[in-house]
Amino acid sequence: MKRTLNTTINRSKNEKNDEHYTQLSDIEDEVRHYRSQFAGKTVLCNCDDPRSSNFFKYFTRSFEILGLKRVIATCYKSQDVDLFTAKKCEKAVYQIYDGDANGNNEVDDEEIAVKELQGDGSFDSPECLKLLDEADIVVTNPPFSRFIDYLTLLVNRGKKFLILGNNLHATTKEIFPFFMENRVW
């Protein structure tokens, strides 16, 4: 399996394809180690299409269990038509979930605010940076091709985060100093 995963990631890297969806079970397995860190916090998933993201799904379903304050997810505007995209001109959006408003212990569509972004939804766009400023913790699977920029942004803005990335990123000249300075682990 590891060989297949590496082959897929290497092919995606060569093709400049940053879409790697994280399985719900992997998110559950990782977040369970940090449950107490989420109480009363706003979680931002700023590289996740909230309409299909397992990160958004996990945090909305686990909202009360984790004692969250808010969940926000943003996505980059679709650039290509594919199996999962209805139209090429699709707008970038963000969604906000503030918990079970109607008391039925389910995540209902009317409890999720859907808002269009004016720009392309890139994590470093001005409107997405405003949402980042609202967040206490960032949890996502960022685009591999921009991983260094992404991690540097989070560290420089003093954000707590739980992100997935390639182990090789830790050894880059840009990222390794963060480990040495105990700014990331």
mmCIF file with all atom_site columns, N, CA and C in Angstrom, residues 33-105:
data_model
loop_
_atom_site.group_PDB
_atom_site.id
_atom_site.type_symbol
_atom_site.label_atom_id
_atom_site.label_alt_id
_atom_site.label_comp_id
_atom_site.label_asym_id
_atom_site.label_entity_id
_atom_site.label_seq_id
_atom_site.pdbx_PDB_ins_code
_atom_site.Cartn_x
_atom_site.Cartn_y
_atom_site.Cartn_z
_atom_site.occupancy
_atom_site.B_iso_or_equiv
_atom_site.pdbx_formal_charge
_atom_site.auth_seq_id
_atom_site.auth_comp_id
_atom_site.auth_asym_id
_atom_site.auth_atom_id
_atom_site.pdbx_PDB_model_num
ATOM 1   N N  . HIS A 1 33  ? -5.942  12.461 19.881  1.00 0.00 ? 33  HIS A N  1
ATOM 2   C CA . HIS A 1 33  ? -4.785  12.744 20.733  1.00 0.00 ? 33  HIS A CA 1
ATOM 3   C C  . HIS A 1 33  ? -4.806  14.165 21.288  1.00 0.00 ? 33  HIS A C  1
ATOM 4   N N  . TYR A 1 34  ? -5.641  15.015 20.720  1.00 0.00 ? 34  TYR A N  1
ATOM 5   C CA . TYR A 1 34  ? -5.634  16.436 21.069  1.00 0.00 ? 34  TYR A CA 1
ATOM 6   C C  . TYR A 1 34  ? -7.004  16.946 21.496  1.00 0.00 ? 34  TYR A C  1
ATOM 7   N N  . ARG A 1 35  ? -7.902  16.060 21.829  1.00 0.00 ? 35  ARG A N  1
ATOM 8   C CA . ARG A 1 35  ? -9.291  16.457 22.119  1.00 0.00 ? 35  ARG A CA 1
ATOM 9   C C  . ARG A 1 35  ? -9.409  17.627 23.082  1.00 0.00 ? 35  ARG A C  1
ATOM 10  N N  . SER A 1 36  ? -8.652  17.598 24.157  1.00 0.00 ? 36  SER A N  1
ATOM 11  C CA . SER A 1 36  ? -8.783  18.650 25.173  1.00 0.00 ? 36  SER A CA 1
ATOM 12  C C  . SER A 1 36  ? -8.352  20.020 24.637  1.00 0.00 ? 36  SER A C  1
ATOM 13  N N  . GLN A 1 37  ? -7.571  20.049 23.590  1.00 0.00 ? 37  GLN A N  1
ATOM 14  C CA . GLN A 1 37  ? -7.086  21.309 23.015  1.00 0.00 ? 37  GLN A CA 1
ATOM 15  C C  . GLN A 1 37  ? -8.175  22.068 22.245  1.00 0.00 ? 37  GLN A C  1
ATOM 16  N N  . PHE A 1 38  ? -9.289  21.405 21.948  1.00 0.00 ? 38  PHE A N  1
ATOM 17  C CA . PHE A 1 38  ? -10.306 22.010 21.093  1.00 0.00 ? 38  PHE A CA 1
ATOM 18  C C  . PHE A 1 38  ? -11.449 22.687 21.857  1.00 0.00 ? 38  PHE A C  1
ATOM 19  N N  . ALA A 1 39  ? -11.587 22.443 23.138  1.00 0.00 ? 39  ALA A N  1
ATOM 20  C CA . ALA A 1 39  ? -12.711 22.978 23.910  1.00 0.00 ? 39  ALA A CA 1
ATOM 21  C C  . ALA A 1 39  ? -12.760 24.505 23.838  1.00 0.00 ? 39  ALA A C  1
ATOM 22  N N  . GLY A 1 40  ? -13.921 25.032 23.434  1.00 0.00 ? 40  GLY A N  1
ATOM 23  C CA . GLY A 1 40  ? -14.142 26.471 23.375  1.00 0.00 ? 40  GLY A CA 1
ATOM 24  C C  . GLY A 1 40  ? -13.429 27.174 22.230  1.00 0.00 ? 40  GLY A C  1
ATOM 25  N N  . LYS A 1 41  ? -12.924 26.434 21.278  1.00 0.00 ? 41  LYS A N  1
ATOM 26  C CA . LYS A 1 41  ? -12.110 27.005 20.196  1.00 0.00 ? 41  LYS A CA 1
ATOM 27  C C  . LYS A 1 41  ? -12.869 27.086 18.874  1.00 0.00 ? 41  LYS A C  1
ATOM 28  N N  . THR A 1 42  ? -12.407 28.011 18.035  1.00 0.00 ? 42  THR A N  1
ATOM 29  C CA . THR A 1 42  ? -12.860 28.106 16.655  1.00 0.00 ? 42  THR A CA 1
ATOM 30  C C  . THR A 1 42  ? -11.839 27.381 15.794  1.00 0.00 ? 42  THR A C  1
ATOM 31  N N  . VAL A 1 43  ? -12.320 26.401 15.034  1.00 0.00 ? 43  VAL A N  1
ATOM 32  C CA . VAL A 1 43  ? -11.464 25.603 14.159  1.00 0.00 ? 43  VAL A CA 1
ATOM 33  C C  . VAL A 1 43  ? -11.651 26.082 12.726  1.00 0.00 ? 43  VAL A C  1
ATOM 34  N N  . LEU A 1 44  ? -10.538 26.298 12.039  1.00 0.00 ? 44  LEU A N  1
ATOM 35  C CA . LEU A 1 44  ? -10.568 26.678 10.636  1.00 0.00 ? 44  LEU A CA 1
ATOM 36  C C  . LEU A 1 44  ? -9.948  25.569 9.799   1.00 0.00 ? 44  LEU A C  1
ATOM 37  N N  . CYS A 1 45  ? -10.688 25.141 8.801   1.00 0.00 ? 45  CYS A N  1
ATOM 38  C CA . CYS A 1 45  ? -10.199 24.189 7.804   1.00 0.00 ? 45  CYS A CA 1
ATOM 39  C C  . CYS A 1 45  ? -10.108 25.001 6.514   1.00 0.00 ? 45  CYS A C  1
ATOM 40  N N  . ASN A 1 46  ? -8.974  25.648 6.294   1.00 0.00 ? 46  ASN A N  1
ATOM 41  C CA . ASN A 1 46  ? -8.891  26.647 5.230   1.00 0.00 ? 46  ASN A CA 1
ATOM 42  C C  . ASN A 1 46  ? -8.320  26.135 3.909   1.00 0.00 ? 46  ASN A C  1
ATOM 43  N N  . CYS A 1 47  ? -8.250  24.843 3.759   1.00 0.00 ? 47  CYS A N  1
ATOM 44  C CA . CYS A 1 47  ? -7.873  24.249 2.467   1.00 0.00 ? 47  CYS A CA 1
ATOM 45  C C  . CYS A 1 47  ? -8.816  23.100 2.157   1.00 0.00 ? 47  CYS A C  1
ATOM 46  N N  . ASP A 1 48  ? -10.071 23.261 2.527   1.00 0.00 ? 48  ASP A N  1
ATOM 47  C CA . ASP A 1 48  ? -11.032 22.162 2.445   1.00 0.00 ? 48  ASP A CA 1
ATOM 48  C C  . ASP A 1 48  ? -12.349 22.631 1.872   1.00 0.00 ? 48  ASP A C  1
ATOM 49  N N  . ASP A 1 49  ? -12.743 22.056 0.769   1.00 0.00 ? 49  ASP A N  1
ATOM 50  C CA . ASP A 1 49  ? -14.061 22.367 0.235   1.00 0.00 ? 49  ASP A CA 1
ATOM 51  C C  . ASP A 1 49  ? -15.081 21.837 1.247   1.00 0.00 ? 49  ASP A C  1
ATOM 52  N N  . PRO A 1 50  ? -15.786 22.722 1.935   1.00 0.00 ? 50  PRO A N  1
ATOM 53  C CA . PRO A 1 50  ? -16.690 22.274 2.990   1.00 0.00 ? 50  PRO A CA 1
ATOM 54  C C  . PRO A 1 50  ? -17.829 21.395 2.489   1.00 0.00 ? 50  PRO A C  1
ATOM 55  N N  . ARG A 1 51  ? -18.086 21.432 1.183   1.00 0.00 ? 51  ARG A N  1
ATOM 56  C CA . ARG A 1 51  ? -19.154 20.613 0.622   1.00 0.00 ? 51  ARG A CA 1
ATOM 57  C C  . ARG A 1 51  ? -18.751 19.144 0.526   1.00 0.00 ? 51  ARG A C  1
ATOM 58  N N  . SER A 1 52  ? -17.438 18.864 0.583   1.00 0.00 ? 52  SER A N  1
ATOM 59  C CA . SER A 1 52  ? -16.988 17.478 0.463   1.00 0.00 ? 52  SER A CA 1
ATOM 60  C C  . SER A 1 52  ? -15.883 17.114 1.437   1.00 0.00 ? 52  SER A C  1
ATOM 61  N N  . SER A 1 53  ? -15.447 18.036 2.256   1.00 0.00 ? 53  SER A N  1
ATOM 62  C CA . SER A 1 53  ? -14.311 17.818 3.147   1.00 0.00 ? 53  SER A CA 1
ATOM 63  C C  . SER A 1 53  ? -14.650 16.917 4.328   1.00 0.00 ? 53  SER A C  1
ATOM 64  N N  . ASN A 1 54  ? -13.815 15.922 4.540   1.00 0.00 ? 54  ASN A N  1
ATOM 65  C CA . ASN A 1 54  ? -13.965 15.086 5.725   1.00 0.00 ? 54  ASN A CA 1
ATOM 66  C C  . ASN A 1 54  ? -13.552 15.828 6.993   1.00 0.00 ? 54  ASN A C  1
ATOM 67  N N  . PHE A 1 55  ? -12.678 16.824 6.867   1.00 0.00 ? 55  PHE A N  1
ATOM 68  C CA . PHE A 1 55  ? -12.333 17.642 8.030   1.00 0.00 ? 55  PHE A CA 1
ATOM 69  C C  . PHE A 1 55  ? -13.566 18.395 8.510   1.00 0.00 ? 55  PHE A C  1
ATOM 70  N N  . PHE A 1 56  ? -14.273 19.064 7.601   1.00 0.00 ? 56  PHE A N  1
ATOM 71  C CA . PHE A 1 56  ? -15.483 19.800 7.969   1.00 0.00 ? 56  PHE A CA 1
ATOM 72  C C  . PHE A 1 56  ? -16.537 18.837 8.516   1.00 0.00 ? 56  PHE A C  1
ATOM 73  N N  . LYS A 1 57  ? -16.685 17.705 7.873   1.00 0.00 ? 57  LYS A N  1
ATOM 74  C CA . LYS A 1 57  ? -17.640 16.695 8.329   1.00 0.00 ? 57  LYS A CA 1
ATOM 75  C C  . LYS A 1 57  ? -17.295 16.242 9.752   1.00 0.00 ? 57  LYS A C  1
ATOM 76  N N  . TYR A 1 58  ? -16.036 15.950 10.002  1.00 0.00 ? 58  TYR A N  1
ATOM 77  C CA . TYR A 1 58  ? -15.631 15.481 11.330  1.00 0.00 ? 58  TYR A CA 1
ATOM 78  C C  . TYR A 1 58  ? -15.927 16.539 12.402  1.00 0.00 ? 58  TYR A C  1
ATOM 79  N N  . PHE A 1 59  ? -15.503 17.777 12.151  1.00 0.00 ? 59  PHE A N  1
ATOM 80  C CA . PHE A 1 59  ? -15.656 18.804 13.179  1.00 0.00 ? 59  PHE A CA 1
ATOM 81  C C  . PHE A 1 59  ? -17.108 19.233 13.383  1.00 0.00 ? 59  PHE A C  1
ATOM 82  N N  . THR A 1 60  ? -17.940 19.179 12.371  1.00 0.00 ? 60  THR A N  1
ATOM 83  C CA . THR A 1 60  ? -19.351 19.497 12.592  1.00 0.00 ? 60  THR A CA 1
ATOM 84  C C  . THR A 1 60  ? -20.033 18.352 13.347  1.00 0.00 ? 60  THR A C  1
ATOM 85  N N  . ARG A 1 61  ? -19.729 17.132 13.000  1.00 0.00 ? 61  ARG A N  1
ATOM 86  C CA . ARG A 1 61  ? -20.329 15.981 13.702  1.00 0.00 ? 61  ARG A CA 1
ATOM 87  C C  . ARG A 1 61  ? -19.828 15.855 15.130  1.00 0.00 ? 61  ARG A C  1
ATOM 88  N N  . SER A 1 62  ? -18.619 16.282 15.395  1.00 0.00 ? 62  SER A N  1
ATOM 89  C CA . SER A 1 62  ? -18.010 16.156 16.730  1.00 0.00 ? 62  SER A CA 1
ATOM 90  C C  . SER A 1 62  ? -18.057 17.467 17.503  1.00 0.00 ? 62  SER A C  1
ATOM 91  N N  . PHE A 1 63  ? -18.819 18.418 17.019  1.00 0.00 ? 63  PHE A N  1
ATOM 92  C CA . PHE A 1 63  ? -18.855 19.767 17.569  1.00 0.00 ? 63  PHE A CA 1
ATOM 93  C C  . PHE A 1 63  ? -19.107 19.780 19.078  1.00 0.00 ? 63  PHE A C  1
ATOM 94  N N  . GLU A 1 64  ? -20.184 19.146 19.498  1.00 0.00 ? 64  GLU A N  1
ATOM 95  C CA . GLU A 1 64  ? -20.538 19.155 20.911  1.00 0.00 ? 64  GLU A CA 1
ATOM 96  C C  . GLU A 1 64  ? -19.584 18.299 21.739  1.00 0.00 ? 64  GLU A C  1
ATOM 97  N N  . ILE A 1 65  ? -19.167 17.165 21.202  1.00 0.00 ? 65  ILE A N  1
ATOM 98  C CA . ILE A 1 65  ? -18.241 16.272 21.917  1.00 0.00 ? 65  ILE A CA 1
ATOM 99  C C  . ILE A 1 65  ? -16.931 16.997 22.223  1.00 0.00 ? 65  ILE A C  1
ATOM 100 N N  . LEU A 1 66  ? -16.434 17.772 21.244  1.00 0.00 ? 66  LEU A N  1
ATOM 101 C CA . LEU A 1 66  ? -15.188 18.508 21.419  1.00 0.00 ? 66  LEU A CA 1
ATOM 102 C C  . LEU A 1 66  ? -15.393 19.833 22.146  1.00 0.00 ? 66  LEU A C  1
ATOM 103 N N  . GLY A 1 67  ? -16.643 20.264 22.274  1.00 0.00 ? 67  GLY A N  1
ATOM 104 C CA . GLY A 1 67  ? -16.943 21.535 22.927  1.00 0.00 ? 67  GLY A CA 1
ATOM 105 C C  . GLY A 1 67  ? -16.487 22.737 22.119  1.00 0.00 ? 67  GLY A C  1
ATOM 106 N N  . LEU A 1 68  ? -16.621 22.639 20.812  1.00 0.00 ? 68  LEU A N  1
ATOM 107 C CA . LEU A 1 68  ? -16.151 23.701 19.929  1.00 0.00 ? 68  LEU A CA 1
ATOM 108 C C  . LEU A 1 68  ? -17.017 24.957 20.018  1.00 0.00 ? 68  LEU A C  1
ATOM 109 N N  . LYS A 1 69  ? -16.429 26.071 19.676  1.00 0.00 ? 69  LYS A N  1
ATOM 110 C CA . LYS A 1 69  ? -17.149 27.342 19.591  1.00 0.00 ? 69  LYS A CA 1
ATOM 111 C C  . LYS A 1 69  ? -17.701 27.550 18.183  1.00 0.00 ? 69  LYS A C  1
ATOM 112 N N  . ARG A 1 70  ? -16.875 27.212 17.157  1.00 0.00 ? 70  ARG A N  1
ATOM 113 C CA . ARG A 1 70  ? -17.260 27.441 15.762  1.00 0.00 ? 70  ARG A CA 1
ATOM 114 C C  . ARG A 1 70  ? -16.343 26.624 14.862  1.00 0.00 ? 70  ARG A C  1
ATOM 115 N N  . VAL A 1 71  ? -16.878 26.239 13.695  1.00 0.00 ? 71  VAL A N  1
ATOM 116 C CA . VAL A 1 71  ? -16.083 25.590 12.649  1.00 0.00 ? 71  VAL A CA 1
ATOM 117 C C  . VAL A 1 71  ? -16.265 26.395 11.367  1.00 0.00 ? 71  VAL A C  1
ATOM 118 N N  . ILE A 1 72  ? -15.147 26.729 10.736  1.00 0.00 ? 72  ILE A N  1
ATOM 119 C CA . ILE A 1 72  ? -15.154 27.457 9.474   1.00 0.00 ? 72  ILE A CA 1
ATOM 120 C C  . ILE A 1 72  ? -14.335 26.643 8.470   1.00 0.00 ? 72  ILE A C  1
ATOM 121 N N  . ALA A 1 73  ? -14.840 26.525 7.266   1.00 0.00 ? 73  ALA A N  1
ATOM 122 C CA . ALA A 1 73  ? -14.081 25.854 6.199   1.00 0.00 ? 73  ALA A CA 1
ATOM 123 C C  . ALA A 1 73  ? -14.138 26.705 4.943   1.00 0.00 ? 73  ALA A C  1
ATOM 124 N N  . THR A 1 74  ? -13.007 26.831 4.292   1.00 0.00 ? 74  THR A N  1
ATOM 125 C CA . THR A 1 74  ? -12.929 27.575 3.038   1.00 0.00 ? 74  THR A CA 1
ATOM 126 C C  . THR A 1 74  ? -12.359 26.667 1.955   1.00 0.00 ? 74  THR A C  1
ATOM 127 N N  . CYS A 1 75  ? -12.615 27.058 0.720   1.00 0.00 ? 75  CYS A N  1
ATOM 128 C CA . CYS A 1 75  ? -12.049 26.279 -0.379  1.00 0.00 ? 75  CYS A CA 1
ATOM 129 C C  . CYS A 1 75  ? -11.607 27.187 -1.501  1.00 0.00 ? 75  CYS A C  1
ATOM 130 N N  . TYR A 1 76  ? -10.660 26.696 -2.235  1.00 0.00 ? 76  TYR A N  1
ATOM 131 C CA . TYR A 1 76  ? -10.145 27.385 -3.405  1.00 0.00 ? 76  TYR A CA 1
ATOM 132 C C  . TYR A 1 76  ? -11.133 27.214 -4.548  1.00 0.00 ? 76  TYR A C  1
ATOM 133 N N  . LYS A 1 77  ? -11.318 28.248 -5.311  1.00 0.00 ? 77  LYS A N  1
ATOM 134 C CA . LYS A 1 77  ? -12.235 28.210 -6.450  1.00 0.00 ? 77  LYS A CA 1
ATOM 135 C C  . LYS A 1 77  ? -11.831 27.107 -7.421  1.00 0.00 ? 77  LYS A C  1
ATOM 136 N N  . SER A 1 78  ? -12.786 26.355 -7.862  1.00 0.00 ? 78  SER A N  1
ATOM 137 C CA . SER A 1 78  ? -12.529 25.270 -8.802  1.00 0.00 ? 78  SER A CA 1
ATOM 138 C C  . SER A 1 78  ? -11.924 25.809 -10.081 1.00 0.00 ? 78  SER A C  1
ATOM 139 N N  . GLN A 1 79  ? -10.851 25.192 -10.521 1.00 0.00 ? 79  GLN A N  1
ATOM 140 C CA . GLN A 1 79  ? -10.172 25.627 -11.737 1.00 0.00 ? 79  GLN A CA 1
ATOM 141 C C  . GLN A 1 79  ? -10.494 24.753 -12.935 1.00 0.00 ? 79  GLN A C  1
ATOM 142 N N  . ASP A 1 80  ? -10.910 23.524 -12.691 1.00 0.00 ? 80  ASP A N  1
ATOM 143 C CA . ASP A 1 80  ? -11.145 22.568 -13.767 1.00 0.00 ? 80  ASP A CA 1
ATOM 144 C C  . ASP A 1 80  ? -12.467 21.854 -13.563 1.00 0.00 ? 80  ASP A C  1
ATOM 145 N N  . VAL A 1 81  ? -13.090 21.514 -14.634 1.00 0.00 ? 81  VAL A N  1
ATOM 146 C CA . VAL A 1 81  ? -14.286 20.695 -14.563 1.00 0.00 ? 81  VAL A CA 1
ATOM 147 C C  . VAL A 1 81  ? -13.845 19.251 -14.420 1.00 0.00 ? 81  VAL A C  1
ATOM 148 N N  . ASP A 1 82  ? -14.393 18.561 -13.443 1.00 0.00 ? 82  ASP A N  1
ATOM 149 C CA . ASP A 1 82  ? -14.092 17.145 -13.273 1.00 0.00 ? 82  ASP A CA 1
ATOM 150 C C  . ASP A 1 82  ? -15.342 16.448 -12.750 1.00 0.00 ? 82  ASP A C  1
ATOM 151 N N  . LEU A 1 83  ? -15.184 15.256 -12.333 1.00 0.00 ? 83  LEU A N  1
ATOM 152 C CA . LEU A 1 83  ? -16.299 14.452 -11.856 1.00 0.00 ? 83  LEU A CA 1
ATOM 153 C C  . LEU A 1 83  ? -17.031 15.119 -10.692 1.00 0.00 ? 83  LEU A C  1
ATOM 154 N N  . PHE A 1 84  ? -16.294 15.868 -9.852  1.00 0.00 ? 84  PHE A N  1
ATOM 155 C CA . PHE A 1 84  ? -16.875 16.444 -8.643  1.00 0.00 ? 84  PHE A CA 1
ATOM 156 C C  . PHE A 1 84  ? -17.285 17.903 -8.807  1.00 0.00 ? 84  PHE A C  1
ATOM 157 N N  . THR A 1 85  ? -17.030 18.499 -9.939  1.00 0.00 ? 85  THR A N  1
ATOM 158 C CA . THR A 1 85  ? -17.292 19.904 -10.147 1.00 0.00 ? 85  THR A CA 1
ATOM 159 C C  . THR A 1 85  ? -18.406 20.091 -11.164 1.00 0.00 ? 85  THR A C  1
ATOM 160 N N  . ALA A 1 86  ? -19.399 20.865 -10.784 1.00 0.00 ? 86  ALA A N  1
ATOM 161 C CA . ALA A 1 86  ? -20.535 21.070 -11.679 1.00 0.00 ? 86  ALA A CA 1
ATOM 162 C C  . ALA A 1 86  ? -20.205 22.042 -12.808 1.00 0.00 ? 86  ALA A C  1
ATOM 163 N N  . LYS A 1 87  ? -19.498 23.121 -12.500 1.00 0.00 ? 87  LYS A N  1
ATOM 164 C CA . LYS A 1 87  ? -19.221 24.143 -13.510 1.00 0.00 ? 87  LYS A CA 1
ATOM 165 C C  . LYS A 1 87  ? -17.820 24.701 -13.319 1.00 0.00 ? 87  LYS A C  1
ATOM 166 N N  . LYS A 1 88  ? -17.225 25.106 -14.413 1.00 0.00 ? 88  LYS A N  1
ATOM 167 C CA . LYS A 1 88  ? -15.884 25.670 -14.361 1.00 0.00 ? 88  LYS A CA 1
ATOM 168 C C  . LYS A 1 88  ? -15.855 26.995 -13.607 1.00 0.00 ? 88  LYS A C  1
ATOM 169 N N  . CYS A 1 89  ? -16.927 27.765 -13.674 1.00 0.00 ? 89  CYS A N  1
ATOM 170 C CA . CYS A 1 89  ? -16.946 29.089 -13.060 1.00 0.00 ? 89  CYS A CA 1
ATOM 171 C C  . CYS A 1 89  ? -17.401 29.059 -11.592 1.00 0.00 ? 89  CYS A C  1
ATOM 172 N N  . GLU A 1 90  ? -17.353 27.908 -10.997 1.00 0.00 ? 90  GLU A N  1
ATOM 173 C CA . GLU A 1 90  ? -17.775 27.748 -9.609  1.00 0.00 ? 90  GLU A CA 1
ATOM 174 C C  . GLU A 1 90  ? -17.092 28.775 -8.706  1.00 0.00 ? 90  GLU A C  1
ATOM 175 N N  . LYS A 1 91  ? -17.834 29.338 -7.785  1.00 0.00 ? 91  LYS A N  1
ATOM 176 C CA . LYS A 1 91  ? -17.317 30.343 -6.857  1.00 0.00 ? 91  LYS A CA 1
ATOM 177 C C  . LYS A 1 91  ? -16.640 29.682 -5.671  1.00 0.00 ? 91  LYS A C  1
ATOM 178 N N  . ALA A 1 92  ? -15.656 30.370 -5.125  1.00 0.00 ? 92  ALA A N  1
ATOM 179 C CA . ALA A 1 92  ? -15.054 29.940 -3.870  1.00 0.00 ? 92  ALA A CA 1
ATOM 180 C C  . ALA A 1 92  ? -16.041 30.282 -2.757  1.00 0.00 ? 92  ALA A C  1
ATOM 181 N N  . VAL A 1 93  ? -16.163 29.400 -1.795  1.00 0.00 ? 93  VAL A N  1
ATOM 182 C CA . VAL A 1 93  ? -17.106 29.609 -0.701  1.00 0.00 ? 93  VAL A CA 1
ATOM 183 C C  . VAL A 1 93  ? -16.445 29.311 0.638   1.00 0.00 ? 93  VAL A C  1
ATOM 184 N N  . TYR A 1 94  ? -17.126 29.765 1.678   1.00 0.00 ? 94  TYR A N  1
ATOM 185 C CA . TYR A 1 94  ? -16.774 29.299 3.014   1.00 0.00 ? 94  TYR A CA 1
ATOM 186 C C  . TYR A 1 94  ? -18.067 28.989 3.738   1.00 0.00 ? 94  TYR A C  1
ATOM 187 N N  . GLN A 1 95  ? -17.956 28.078 4.693   1.00 0.00 ? 95  GLN A N  1
ATOM 188 C CA . GLN A 1 95  ? -19.108 27.680 5.475   1.00 0.00 ? 95  GLN A CA 1
ATOM 189 C C  . GLN A 1 95  ? -18.774 27.812 6.950   1.00 0.00 ? 95  GLN A C  1
ATOM 190 N N  . ILE A 1 96  ? -19.798 28.160 7.713   1.00 0.00 ? 96  ILE A N  1
ATOM 191 C CA . ILE A 1 96  ? -19.648 28.327 9.158   1.00 0.00 ? 96  ILE A CA 1
ATOM 192 C C  . ILE A 1 96  ? -20.688 27.475 9.862   1.00 0.00 ? 96  ILE A C  1
ATOM 193 N N  . TYR A 1 97  ? -20.228 26.770 10.881  1.00 0.00 ? 97  TYR A N  1
ATOM 194 C CA . TYR A 1 97  ? -21.132 25.978 11.710  1.00 0.00 ? 97  TYR A CA 1
ATOM 195 C C  . TYR A 1 97  ? -20.906 26.380 13.162  1.00 0.00 ? 97  TYR A C  1
ATOM 196 N N  . ASP A 1 98  ? -22.001 26.778 13.831  1.00 0.00 ? 98  ASP A N  1
ATOM 197 C CA . ASP A 1 98  ? -21.935 27.211 15.218  1.00 0.00 ? 98  ASP A CA 1
ATOM 198 C C  . ASP A 1 98  ? -22.621 26.243 16.176  1.00 0.00 ? 98  ASP A C  1
ATOM 199 N N  . GLY A 1 99  ? -22.900 25.040 15.720  1.00 0.00 ? 99  GLY A N  1
ATOM 200 C CA . GLY A 1 99  ? -23.476 24.030 16.596  1.00 0.00 ? 99  GLY A CA 1
ATOM 201 C C  . GLY A 1 99  ? -24.921 23.703 16.277  1.00 0.00 ? 99  GLY A C  1
ATOM 202 N N  . ASP A 1 100 ? -25.457 22.796 17.063  1.00 0.00 ? 100 ASP A N  1
ATOM 203 C CA . ASP A 1 100 ? -26.807 22.264 16.882  1.00 0.00 ? 100 ASP A CA 1
ATOM 204 C C  . ASP A 1 100 ? -27.833 23.280 17.369  1.00 0.00 ? 100 ASP A C  1
ATOM 205 N N  . ALA A 1 101 ? -28.279 24.144 16.487  1.00 0.00 ? 101 ALA A N  1
ATOM 206 C CA . ALA A 1 101 ? -29.191 25.233 16.843  1.00 0.00 ? 101 ALA A CA 1
ATOM 207 C C  . ALA A 1 101 ? -30.604 24.757 17.145  1.00 0.00 ? 101 ALA A C  1
ATOM 208 N N  . ASN A 1 102 ? -31.046 23.667 16.501  1.00 0.00 ? 102 ASN A N  1
ATOM 209 C CA . ASN A 1 102 ? -32.431 23.229 16.700  1.00 0.00 ? 102 ASN A CA 1
ATOM 210 C C  . ASN A 1 102 ? -32.574 22.074 17.693  1.00 0.00 ? 102 ASN A C  1
ATOM 211 N N  . GLY A 1 103 ? -31.474 21.617 18.265  1.00 0.00 ? 103 GLY A N  1
ATOM 212 C CA . GLY A 1 103 ? -31.523 20.618 19.325  1.00 0.00 ? 103 GLY A CA 1
ATOM 213 C C  . GLY A 1 103 ? -31.847 19.202 18.896  1.00 0.00 ? 103 GLY A C  1
ATOM 214 N N  . ASN A 1 104 ? -31.732 18.876 17.623  1.00 0.00 ? 104 ASN A N  1
ATOM 215 C CA . ASN A 1 104 ? -32.060 17.516 17.192  1.00 0.00 ? 104 ASN A CA 1
ATOM 216 C C  . ASN A 1 104 ? -30.836 16.589 17.144  1.00 0.00 ? 104 ASN A C  1
ATOM 217 N N  . ASN A 1 105 ? -29.689 17.080 17.614  1.00 0.00 ? 105 ASN A N  1
ATOM 218 C CA . ASN A 1 105 ? -28.446 16.290 17.658  1.00 0.00 ? 105 ASN A CA 1
ATOM 219 C C  . ASN A 1 105 ? -27.969 15.832 16.289  1.00 0.00 ? 105 ASN A C  1
#
